Amino acid sequence: MSQQEEKISKDLFQPAEIDNSVSEKISKPSLNYWQDAWLRVKKNKAAIVSIVVLFLLTILALVGPFLNDYDYKKQNAKHSNLPPRVEALEDISWLPFDGTLTKKNGEVYNAYELKNATDSYYWFGTDSLGRDIFTRVWKGTQVSLYIALLAAVIDMIIGVAYGAISGYYGGRVDTVMQRVIEILVGIPNLVVVILMIIILEPGIISITIALTITGWVGMARVVRGQVLKYKNQEFVLASRTLGANDKKIIIKHLLPNLVGVIIINTMFTIPSAIFFEAFLSFIGLGLKDPLASLGTLIDDGFKTLRLYPYQMIFPAIIISTIMICFNMIADGLRDALDPKMRD
C-alpha cells in the first residue's frame, strides 16, 4: 500500500487546549518607538563600543590638558623634538615610551639624556618648539568636538527649519528657497572659507561662518523631501481639518515623524565637518599658532614625519578614531531608526 493510501489513526493526534481567558494576553512588554530603537542599537556591538570610546575621548579632551604640568602653548626650545616617555612604561623595551630615538645608521640613543632632560616626562613627546604634544593633542580634540557640535546644531536649527518650511508650503515659496540652495551648493566650501579669511583672520571664527553658510544644505534637502512625502497624508489632513495652523502641524505632526531621518543625517554630517576642519588646518587655512587642532598637529607632524613620526601618529590616531566612531554610531542609528532597515 502506497504512502498516499495509508490511513492515519486518530490516536496519533491530541486536541489542543485553548484558554479563551488568555487569548489576548501580550507575551512581550509594549515598547514605544524610542525603547524599540534603543534595543536595536544595543544589538549593534560596533555602535555601543563607539559610543563608549567617543565618551572616553570627550572626557580626555576636557581633562587631558590638565593631567600634567605643561601648557599647550608654552615653548621650551631646550626640550625640542623629544620622543614619548612615560614613567611607568619606560622600562618595557617593546613599548615606544622609553625616550629613545634611532639614528639613520641604526644607533639607538636616549634623547632625554642628550638634552639634559632626564627629570622630564613627555607622554606623547614634544614638537620642534618644545611644546608638549599630549596637551596639544587633547586641546586640538576640543576643537574637533566643537566643530562636531557646531555642525549638529547648524543642521538641527537651520537645515531642519529651512527644509520643513520649503517642503510644507511648496509652490512659489519652495521654488525660491530651492534656488537659494542651488546657488549655495554651486559655491565650493573652500571658496567660502577663503572669502572669510580675506574678510577675517584665519581661525575658528572663519571656519564657523563657512559651516554656517553652507553646512546645512544637505539636511535641508533631506527634510524637504520627507515633508513633501508626509504633508498630504491622512493624519496631517485630519489635523488641518480640525483647525490646526501651519506652525502646529509642522512642529506637532511632521517633525516627530522626521526625527529618525534628522538624527541619522546629523550623525553622518559630523565626521564630514571634522574632516573639513582638519583639511583646512592641514593646508594652512585653519587655526594659527599657538592654538592647536588635530589638523594643525597633523600638518606639523607631516613636516617631520621621517625624523619624528610620533609627532603625526598620535593626532592621526585620535582624529581617525573620532571619525570611525561617529560613522559606526550613524550606521547603528540608521539600522535602528530607519523603518526600511528593519527585518
PDB file of C-alpha atoms in Angstrom, residues 11-241:
ATOM      1  CA  ASP A  11      -4.865   8.180  18.115  1.00  0.00           C
ATOM      2  CA  LEU A  12      -1.805   9.984  16.750  1.00  0.00           C
ATOM      3  CA  PHE A  13      -3.457  13.368  17.300  1.00  0.00           C
ATOM      4  CA  GLN A  14      -4.180  15.207  20.520  1.00  0.00           C
ATOM      5  CA  PRO A  15      -6.663  18.090  20.606  1.00  0.00           C
ATOM      6  CA  ALA A  16      -5.195  21.481  21.514  1.00  0.00           C
ATOM      7  CA  GLU A  17      -6.377  23.090  24.718  1.00  0.00           C
ATOM      8  CA  ILE A  18      -7.446  26.684  24.121  1.00  0.00           C
ATOM      9  CA  ASP A  19      -7.933  29.014  27.077  1.00  0.00           C
ATOM     10  CA  ASN A  20     -10.038  31.921  25.912  1.00  0.00           C
ATOM     11  CA  SER A  21      -9.174  33.925  29.041  1.00  0.00           C
ATOM     12  CA  VAL A  22      -5.568  34.400  27.903  1.00  0.00           C
ATOM     13  CA  SER A  23      -6.176  34.644  24.148  1.00  0.00           C
ATOM     14  CA  GLU A  24      -5.391  38.365  24.081  1.00  0.00           C
ATOM     15  CA  LYS A  25      -2.570  38.286  26.601  1.00  0.00           C
ATOM     16  CA  ILE A  26       0.530  40.205  25.446  1.00  0.00           C
ATOM     17  CA  SER A  27       3.565  37.974  25.801  1.00  0.00           C
ATOM     18  CA  LYS A  28       6.127  40.763  25.290  1.00  0.00           C
ATOM     19  CA  PRO A  29       6.155  44.149  27.022  1.00  0.00           C
ATOM     20  CA  SER A  30       4.768  47.036  24.991  1.00  0.00           C
ATOM     21  CA  LEU A  31       7.579  49.305  23.764  1.00  0.00           C
ATOM     22  CA  ASN A  32       7.378  52.792  22.357  1.00  0.00           C
ATOM     23  CA  TYR A  33       9.364  53.943  19.335  1.00  0.00           C
ATOM     24  CA  TRP A  34      12.468  55.036  21.274  1.00  0.00           C
ATOM     25  CA  GLN A  35      12.563  51.975  23.528  1.00  0.00           C
ATOM     26  CA  ASP A  36      12.433  49.724  20.480  1.00  0.00           C
ATOM     27  CA  ALA A  37      15.136  51.785  18.766  1.00  0.00           C
ATOM     28  CA  TRP A  38      17.397  51.546  21.829  1.00  0.00           C
ATOM     29  CA  LEU A  39      17.020  47.754  21.896  1.00  0.00           C
ATOM     30  CA  ARG A  40      18.102  47.655  18.263  1.00  0.00           C
ATOM     31  CA  VAL A  41      21.079  49.922  18.928  1.00  0.00           C
ATOM     32  CA  LYS A  42      22.201  47.706  21.833  1.00  0.00           C
ATOM     33  CA  LYS A  43      22.330  44.738  19.465  1.00  0.00           C
ATOM     34  CA  ASN A  44      24.872  46.614  17.335  1.00  0.00           C
ATOM     35  CA  LYS A  45      28.139  45.994  19.193  1.00  0.00           C
ATOM     36  CA  ALA A  46      30.123  48.347  16.960  1.00  0.00           C
ATOM     37  CA  ALA A  47      27.784  51.248  17.771  1.00  0.00           C
ATOM     38  CA  ILE A  48      27.912  50.572  21.532  1.00  0.00           C
ATOM     39  CA  VAL A  49      31.706  50.330  21.541  1.00  0.00           C
ATOM     40  CA  SER A  50      31.895  53.544  19.504  1.00  0.00           C
ATOM     41  CA  ILE A  51      29.654  55.359  21.983  1.00  0.00           C
ATOM     42  CA  VAL A  52      31.881  54.267  24.877  1.00  0.00           C
ATOM     43  CA  VAL A  53      35.086  55.228  23.038  1.00  0.00           C
ATOM     44  CA  LEU A  54      33.667  58.602  21.997  1.00  0.00           C
ATOM     45  CA  PHE A  55      32.578  59.263  25.578  1.00  0.00           C
ATOM     46  CA  LEU A  56      36.089  58.492  26.857  1.00  0.00           C
ATOM     47  CA  LEU A  57      37.681  60.716  24.203  1.00  0.00           C
ATOM     48  CA  THR A  58      35.335  63.536  25.184  1.00  0.00           C
ATOM     49  CA  ILE A  59      36.334  63.185  28.835  1.00  0.00           C
ATOM     50  CA  LEU A  60      40.032  63.164  27.887  1.00  0.00           C
ATOM     51  CA  ALA A  61      39.557  66.219  25.685  1.00  0.00           C
ATOM     52  CA  LEU A  62      38.140  68.104  28.675  1.00  0.00           C
ATOM     53  CA  VAL A  63      40.587  66.952  31.359  1.00  0.00           C
ATOM     54  CA  GLY A  64      43.603  65.947  29.234  1.00  0.00           C
ATOM     55  CA  PRO A  65      45.232  69.406  29.116  1.00  0.00           C
ATOM     56  CA  PHE A  66      45.252  69.428  32.945  1.00  0.00           C
ATOM     57  CA  LEU A  67      46.729  65.954  33.517  1.00  0.00           C
ATOM     58  CA  ASN A  68      50.319  67.214  33.535  1.00  0.00           C
ATOM     59  CA  ASP A  69      52.257  70.373  34.331  1.00  0.00           C
ATOM     60  CA  TYR A  70      52.732  71.512  30.723  1.00  0.00           C
ATOM     61  CA  ASP A  71      50.729  74.178  28.930  1.00  0.00           C
ATOM     62  CA  TYR A  72      49.697  73.602  25.315  1.00  0.00           C
ATOM     63  CA  LYS A  73      51.320  76.853  24.131  1.00  0.00           C
ATOM     64  CA  LYS A  74      54.372  77.010  26.396  1.00  0.00           C
ATOM     65  CA  GLN A  75      57.643  76.649  24.473  1.00  0.00           C
ATOM     66  CA  ASN A  76      60.881  75.128  25.716  1.00  0.00           C
ATOM     67  CA  ALA A  77      63.485  75.085  22.937  1.00  0.00           C
ATOM     68  CA  LYS A  78      65.886  73.022  25.061  1.00  0.00           C
ATOM     69  CA  HIS A  79      63.371  70.143  25.047  1.00  0.00           C
ATOM     70  CA  SER A  80      62.500  70.219  21.337  1.00  0.00           C
ATOM     71  CA  ASN A  81      61.710  67.011  19.409  1.00  0.00           C
ATOM     72  CA  LEU A  82      61.846  64.717  22.424  1.00  0.00           C
ATOM     73  CA  PRO A  83      60.244  61.267  21.884  1.00  0.00           C
ATOM     74  CA  PRO A  84      57.448  59.882  24.073  1.00  0.00           C
ATOM     75  CA  ARG A  85      58.436  58.885  27.578  1.00  0.00           C
ATOM     76  CA  VAL A  86      56.120  57.543  30.293  1.00  0.00           C
ATOM     77  CA  GLU A  87      57.471  56.934  33.772  1.00  0.00           C
ATOM     78  CA  ALA A  88      55.600  53.670  34.395  1.00  0.00           C
ATOM     79  CA  LEU A  89      56.300  52.257  30.918  1.00  0.00           C
ATOM     80  CA  GLU A  90      59.843  53.386  30.132  1.00  0.00           C
ATOM     81  CA  ASP A  91      61.403  50.114  31.321  1.00  0.00           C
ATOM     82  CA  ILE A  92      59.295  47.988  28.963  1.00  0.00           C
ATOM     83  CA  SER A  93      61.564  47.584  25.941  1.00  0.00           C
ATOM     84  CA  TRP A  94      58.910  46.694  23.355  1.00  0.00           C
ATOM     85  CA  LEU A  95      56.828  49.827  24.055  1.00  0.00           C
ATOM     86  CA  PRO A  96      57.792  53.132  22.357  1.00  0.00           C
ATOM     87  CA  PHE A  97      57.726  55.103  25.614  1.00  0.00           C
ATOM     88  CA  ASP A  98      61.343  54.826  26.751  1.00  0.00           C
ATOM     89  CA  GLY A  99      62.527  58.191  25.381  1.00  0.00           C
ATOM     90  CA  THR A 100      64.917  56.738  22.794  1.00  0.00           C
ATOM     91  CA  LEU A 101      65.425  57.596  19.119  1.00  0.00           C
ATOM     92  CA  THR A 102      67.198  55.770  16.300  1.00  0.00           C
ATOM     93  CA  LYS A 103      69.740  57.433  14.026  1.00  0.00           C
ATOM     94  CA  LYS A 104      69.995  56.753  10.299  1.00  0.00           C
ATOM     95  CA  ASN A 105      72.859  54.321  10.903  1.00  0.00           C
ATOM     96  CA  GLY A 106      70.668  52.306  13.290  1.00  0.00           C
ATOM     97  CA  GLU A 107      72.240  53.571  16.504  1.00  0.00           C
ATOM     98  CA  VAL A 108      69.747  53.954  19.378  1.00  0.00           C
ATOM     99  CA  TYR A 109      70.289  56.808  21.842  1.00  0.00           C
ATOM    100  CA  ASN A 110      68.417  58.363  24.758  1.00  0.00           C
ATOM    101  CA  ALA A 111      67.233  61.805  23.630  1.00  0.00           C
ATOM    102  CA  TYR A 112      66.407  62.915  27.157  1.00  0.00           C
ATOM    103  CA  GLU A 113      69.953  62.319  28.373  1.00  0.00           C
ATOM    104  CA  LEU A 114      71.344  64.103  25.344  1.00  0.00           C
ATOM    105  CA  LYS A 115      69.317  67.243  26.129  1.00  0.00           C
ATOM    106  CA  ASN A 116      69.724  67.058  29.903  1.00  0.00           C
ATOM    107  CA  ALA A 117      66.013  66.413  30.443  1.00  0.00           C
ATOM    108  CA  THR A 118      66.219  63.193  32.442  1.00  0.00           C
ATOM    109  CA  ASP A 119      63.744  64.528  35.035  1.00  0.00           C
ATOM    110  CA  SER A 120      61.081  65.314  32.415  1.00  0.00           C
ATOM    111  CA  TYR A 121      58.373  63.020  31.095  1.00  0.00           C
ATOM    112  CA  TYR A 122      56.521  63.951  27.904  1.00  0.00           C
ATOM    113  CA  TRP A 123      53.902  61.245  27.352  1.00  0.00           C
ATOM    114  CA  PHE A 124      53.476  61.946  23.609  1.00  0.00           C
ATOM    115  CA  GLY A 125      56.817  63.715  23.148  1.00  0.00           C
ATOM    116  CA  THR A 126      57.428  67.323  22.145  1.00  0.00           C
ATOM    117  CA  ASP A 127      57.327  69.246  18.872  1.00  0.00           C
ATOM    118  CA  SER A 128      60.027  71.353  17.216  1.00  0.00           C
ATOM    119  CA  LEU A 129      59.355  74.218  19.651  1.00  0.00           C
ATOM    120  CA  GLY A 130      59.473  72.050  22.746  1.00  0.00           C
ATOM    121  CA  ARG A 131      55.701  72.110  23.362  1.00  0.00           C
ATOM    122  CA  ASP A 132      54.057  69.082  24.967  1.00  0.00           C
ATOM    123  CA  ILE A 133      52.220  67.097  22.275  1.00  0.00           C
ATOM    124  CA  PHE A 134      49.993  65.288  24.791  1.00  0.00           C
ATOM    125  CA  THR A 135      48.479  68.560  25.977  1.00  0.00           C
ATOM    126  CA  ARG A 136      48.206  69.924  22.445  1.00  0.00           C
ATOM    127  CA  VAL A 137      46.510  66.768  21.144  1.00  0.00           C
ATOM    128  CA  TRP A 138      43.696  66.998  23.679  1.00  0.00           C
ATOM    129  CA  LYS A 139      43.417  70.736  23.137  1.00  0.00           C
ATOM    130  CA  GLY A 140      43.077  70.008  19.419  1.00  0.00           C
ATOM    131  CA  THR A 141      40.480  67.342  20.159  1.00  0.00           C
ATOM    132  CA  GLN A 142      38.406  70.025  21.851  1.00  0.00           C
ATOM    133  CA  VAL A 143      38.384  71.965  18.571  1.00  0.00           C
ATOM    134  CA  SER A 144      37.326  68.881  16.577  1.00  0.00           C
ATOM    135  CA  LEU A 145      34.500  68.116  19.006  1.00  0.00           C
ATOM    136  CA  TYR A 146      33.465  71.775  18.899  1.00  0.00           C
ATOM    137  CA  ILE A 147      33.222  71.520  15.109  1.00  0.00           C
ATOM    138  CA  ALA A 148      31.167  68.327  15.517  1.00  0.00           C
ATOM    139  CA  LEU A 149      28.760  70.024  17.929  1.00  0.00           C
ATOM    140  CA  LEU A 150      28.576  73.106  15.712  1.00  0.00           C
ATOM    141  CA  ALA A 151      27.708  71.030  12.634  1.00  0.00           C
ATOM    142  CA  ALA A 152      24.984  69.208  14.566  1.00  0.00           C
ATOM    143  CA  VAL A 153      23.447  72.452  15.865  1.00  0.00           C
ATOM    144  CA  ILE A 154      23.510  74.088  12.420  1.00  0.00           C
ATOM    145  CA  ASP A 155      21.846  71.054  10.846  1.00  0.00           C
ATOM    146  CA  MET A 156      19.224  70.881  13.575  1.00  0.00           C
ATOM    147  CA  ILE A 157      18.303  74.572  13.545  1.00  0.00           C
ATOM    148  CA  ILE A 158      18.904  75.989  10.066  1.00  0.00           C
ATOM    149  CA  GLY A 159      18.683  72.860   7.894  1.00  0.00           C
ATOM    150  CA  VAL A 160      15.579  71.382   9.501  1.00  0.00           C
ATOM    151  CA  ALA A 161      13.700  74.688   9.680  1.00  0.00           C
ATOM    152  CA  TYR A 162      14.576  75.667   6.107  1.00  0.00           C
ATOM    153  CA  GLY A 163      13.712  72.268   4.635  1.00  0.00           C
ATOM    154  CA  ALA A 164      10.458  71.932   6.592  1.00  0.00           C
ATOM    155  CA  ILE A 165       9.191  75.381   5.547  1.00  0.00           C
ATOM    156  CA  SER A 166      10.206  74.849   1.913  1.00  0.00           C
ATOM    157  CA  GLY A 167       8.571  71.432   1.637  1.00  0.00           C
ATOM    158  CA  TYR A 168       5.409  72.301   3.570  1.00  0.00           C
ATOM    159  CA  TYR A 169       4.409  75.496   1.772  1.00  0.00           C
ATOM    160  CA  GLY A 170       5.569  74.378  -1.684  1.00  0.00           C
ATOM    161  CA  GLY A 171       4.687  76.396  -4.752  1.00  0.00           C
ATOM    162  CA  ARG A 172       6.439  79.710  -5.253  1.00  0.00           C
ATOM    163  CA  VAL A 173       7.942  79.655  -1.751  1.00  0.00           C
ATOM    164  CA  ASP A 174       9.540  76.267  -2.408  1.00  0.00           C
ATOM    165  CA  THR A 175      10.801  77.385  -5.818  1.00  0.00           C
ATOM    166  CA  VAL A 176      12.538  80.480  -4.433  1.00  0.00           C
ATOM    167  CA  MET A 177      14.027  78.648  -1.447  1.00  0.00           C
ATOM    168  CA  GLN A 178      15.363  75.820  -3.597  1.00  0.00           C
ATOM    169  CA  ARG A 179      17.013  78.275  -5.984  1.00  0.00           C
ATOM    170  CA  VAL A 180      18.851  79.760  -2.991  1.00  0.00           C
ATOM    171  CA  ILE A 181      20.064  76.266  -2.044  1.00  0.00           C
ATOM    172  CA  GLU A 182      21.239  75.616  -5.604  1.00  0.00           C
ATOM    173  CA  ILE A 183      23.289  78.825  -5.508  1.00  0.00           C
ATOM    174  CA  LEU A 184      24.894  77.783  -2.210  1.00  0.00           C
ATOM    175  CA  VAL A 185      25.609  74.281  -3.494  1.00  0.00           C
ATOM    176  CA  GLY A 186      27.326  75.768  -6.533  1.00  0.00           C
ATOM    177  CA  ILE A 187      29.839  77.585  -4.316  1.00  0.00           C
ATOM    178  CA  PRO A 188      32.573  75.234  -3.012  1.00  0.00           C
ATOM    179  CA  ASN A 189      33.180  75.331   0.736  1.00  0.00           C
ATOM    180  CA  LEU A 190      36.854  76.093   0.151  1.00  0.00           C
ATOM    181  CA  VAL A 191      35.955  79.259  -1.771  1.00  0.00           C
ATOM    182  CA  VAL A 192      33.681  80.361   1.066  1.00  0.00           C
ATOM    183  CA  VAL A 193      36.460  79.805   3.607  1.00  0.00           C
ATOM    184  CA  ILE A 194      38.964  81.772   1.510  1.00  0.00           C
ATOM    185  CA  LEU A 195      36.498  84.652   1.293  1.00  0.00           C
ATOM    186  CA  MET A 196      36.020  84.531   5.063  1.00  0.00           C
ATOM    187  CA  ILE A 197      39.794  84.582   5.565  1.00  0.00           C
ATOM    188  CA  ILE A 198      40.084  87.630   3.294  1.00  0.00           C
ATOM    189  CA  ILE A 199      37.472  89.431   5.389  1.00  0.00           C
ATOM    190  CA  LEU A 200      38.504  87.969   8.747  1.00  0.00           C
ATOM    191  CA  GLU A 201      41.640  86.289  10.036  1.00  0.00           C
ATOM    192  CA  PRO A 202      42.277  82.548   9.697  1.00  0.00           C
ATOM    193  CA  GLY A 203      40.848  80.796  12.710  1.00  0.00           C
ATOM    194  CA  ILE A 204      37.873  79.134  14.286  1.00  0.00           C
ATOM    195  CA  ILE A 205      35.564  82.079  13.519  1.00  0.00           C
ATOM    196  CA  SER A 206      36.183  81.766   9.760  1.00  0.00           C
ATOM    197  CA  ILE A 207      35.512  78.014   9.876  1.00  0.00           C
ATOM    198  CA  THR A 208      32.352  78.573  11.932  1.00  0.00           C
ATOM    199  CA  ILE A 209      30.981  81.106   9.454  1.00  0.00           C
ATOM    200  CA  ALA A 210      31.827  78.849   6.491  1.00  0.00           C
ATOM    201  CA  LEU A 211      29.953  75.922   8.059  1.00  0.00           C
ATOM    202  CA  THR A 212      27.034  78.202   8.903  1.00  0.00           C
ATOM    203  CA  ILE A 213      26.754  79.404   5.303  1.00  0.00           C
ATOM    204  CA  THR A 214      26.800  76.046   3.505  1.00  0.00           C
ATOM    205  CA  GLY A 215      26.853  73.235   6.083  1.00  0.00           C
ATOM    206  CA  TRP A 216      23.067  72.887   6.420  1.00  0.00           C
ATOM    207  CA  VAL A 217      22.177  72.464   2.723  1.00  0.00           C
ATOM    208  CA  GLY A 218      22.215  68.651   2.703  1.00  0.00           C
ATOM    209  CA  MET A 219      19.958  68.412   5.747  1.00  0.00           C
ATOM    210  CA  ALA A 220      17.517  70.949   4.274  1.00  0.00           C
ATOM    211  CA  ARG A 221      17.130  68.874   1.112  1.00  0.00           C
ATOM    212  CA  VAL A 222      16.531  65.642   3.023  1.00  0.00           C
ATOM    213  CA  VAL A 223      13.956  67.252   5.329  1.00  0.00           C
ATOM    214  CA  ARG A 224      12.172  68.898   2.390  1.00  0.00           C
ATOM    215  CA  GLY A 225      11.822  65.549   0.632  1.00  0.00           C
ATOM    216  CA  GLN A 226      10.378  63.897   3.749  1.00  0.00           C
ATOM    217  CA  VAL A 227       7.935  66.785   4.355  1.00  0.00           C
ATOM    218  CA  LEU A 228       6.697  66.532   0.752  1.00  0.00           C
ATOM    219  CA  LYS A 229       6.078  62.845   1.448  1.00  0.00           C
ATOM    220  CA  TYR A 230       4.142  63.333   4.687  1.00  0.00           C
ATOM    221  CA  LYS A 231       2.287  66.628   4.269  1.00  0.00           C
ATOM    222  CA  ASN A 232      -0.603  65.159   2.232  1.00  0.00           C
ATOM    223  CA  GLN A 233      -1.094  62.061   4.340  1.00  0.00           C
ATOM    224  CA  GLU A 234      -4.252  61.439   6.357  1.00  0.00           C
ATOM    225  CA  PHE A 235      -3.015  62.464   9.805  1.00  0.00           C
ATOM    226  CA  VAL A 236      -1.889  65.876   8.514  1.00  0.00           C
ATOM    227  CA  LEU A 237      -5.139  66.427   6.602  1.00  0.00           C
ATOM    228  CA  ALA A 238      -7.114  65.470   9.710  1.00  0.00           C
ATOM    229  CA  SER A 239      -5.187  67.969  11.822  1.00  0.00           C
ATOM    230  CA  ARG A 240      -5.730  70.697   9.238  1.00  0.00           C
ATOM    231  CA  THR A 241      -9.460  69.871   9.135  1.00  0.00           C
TER     232      THR A 241
END
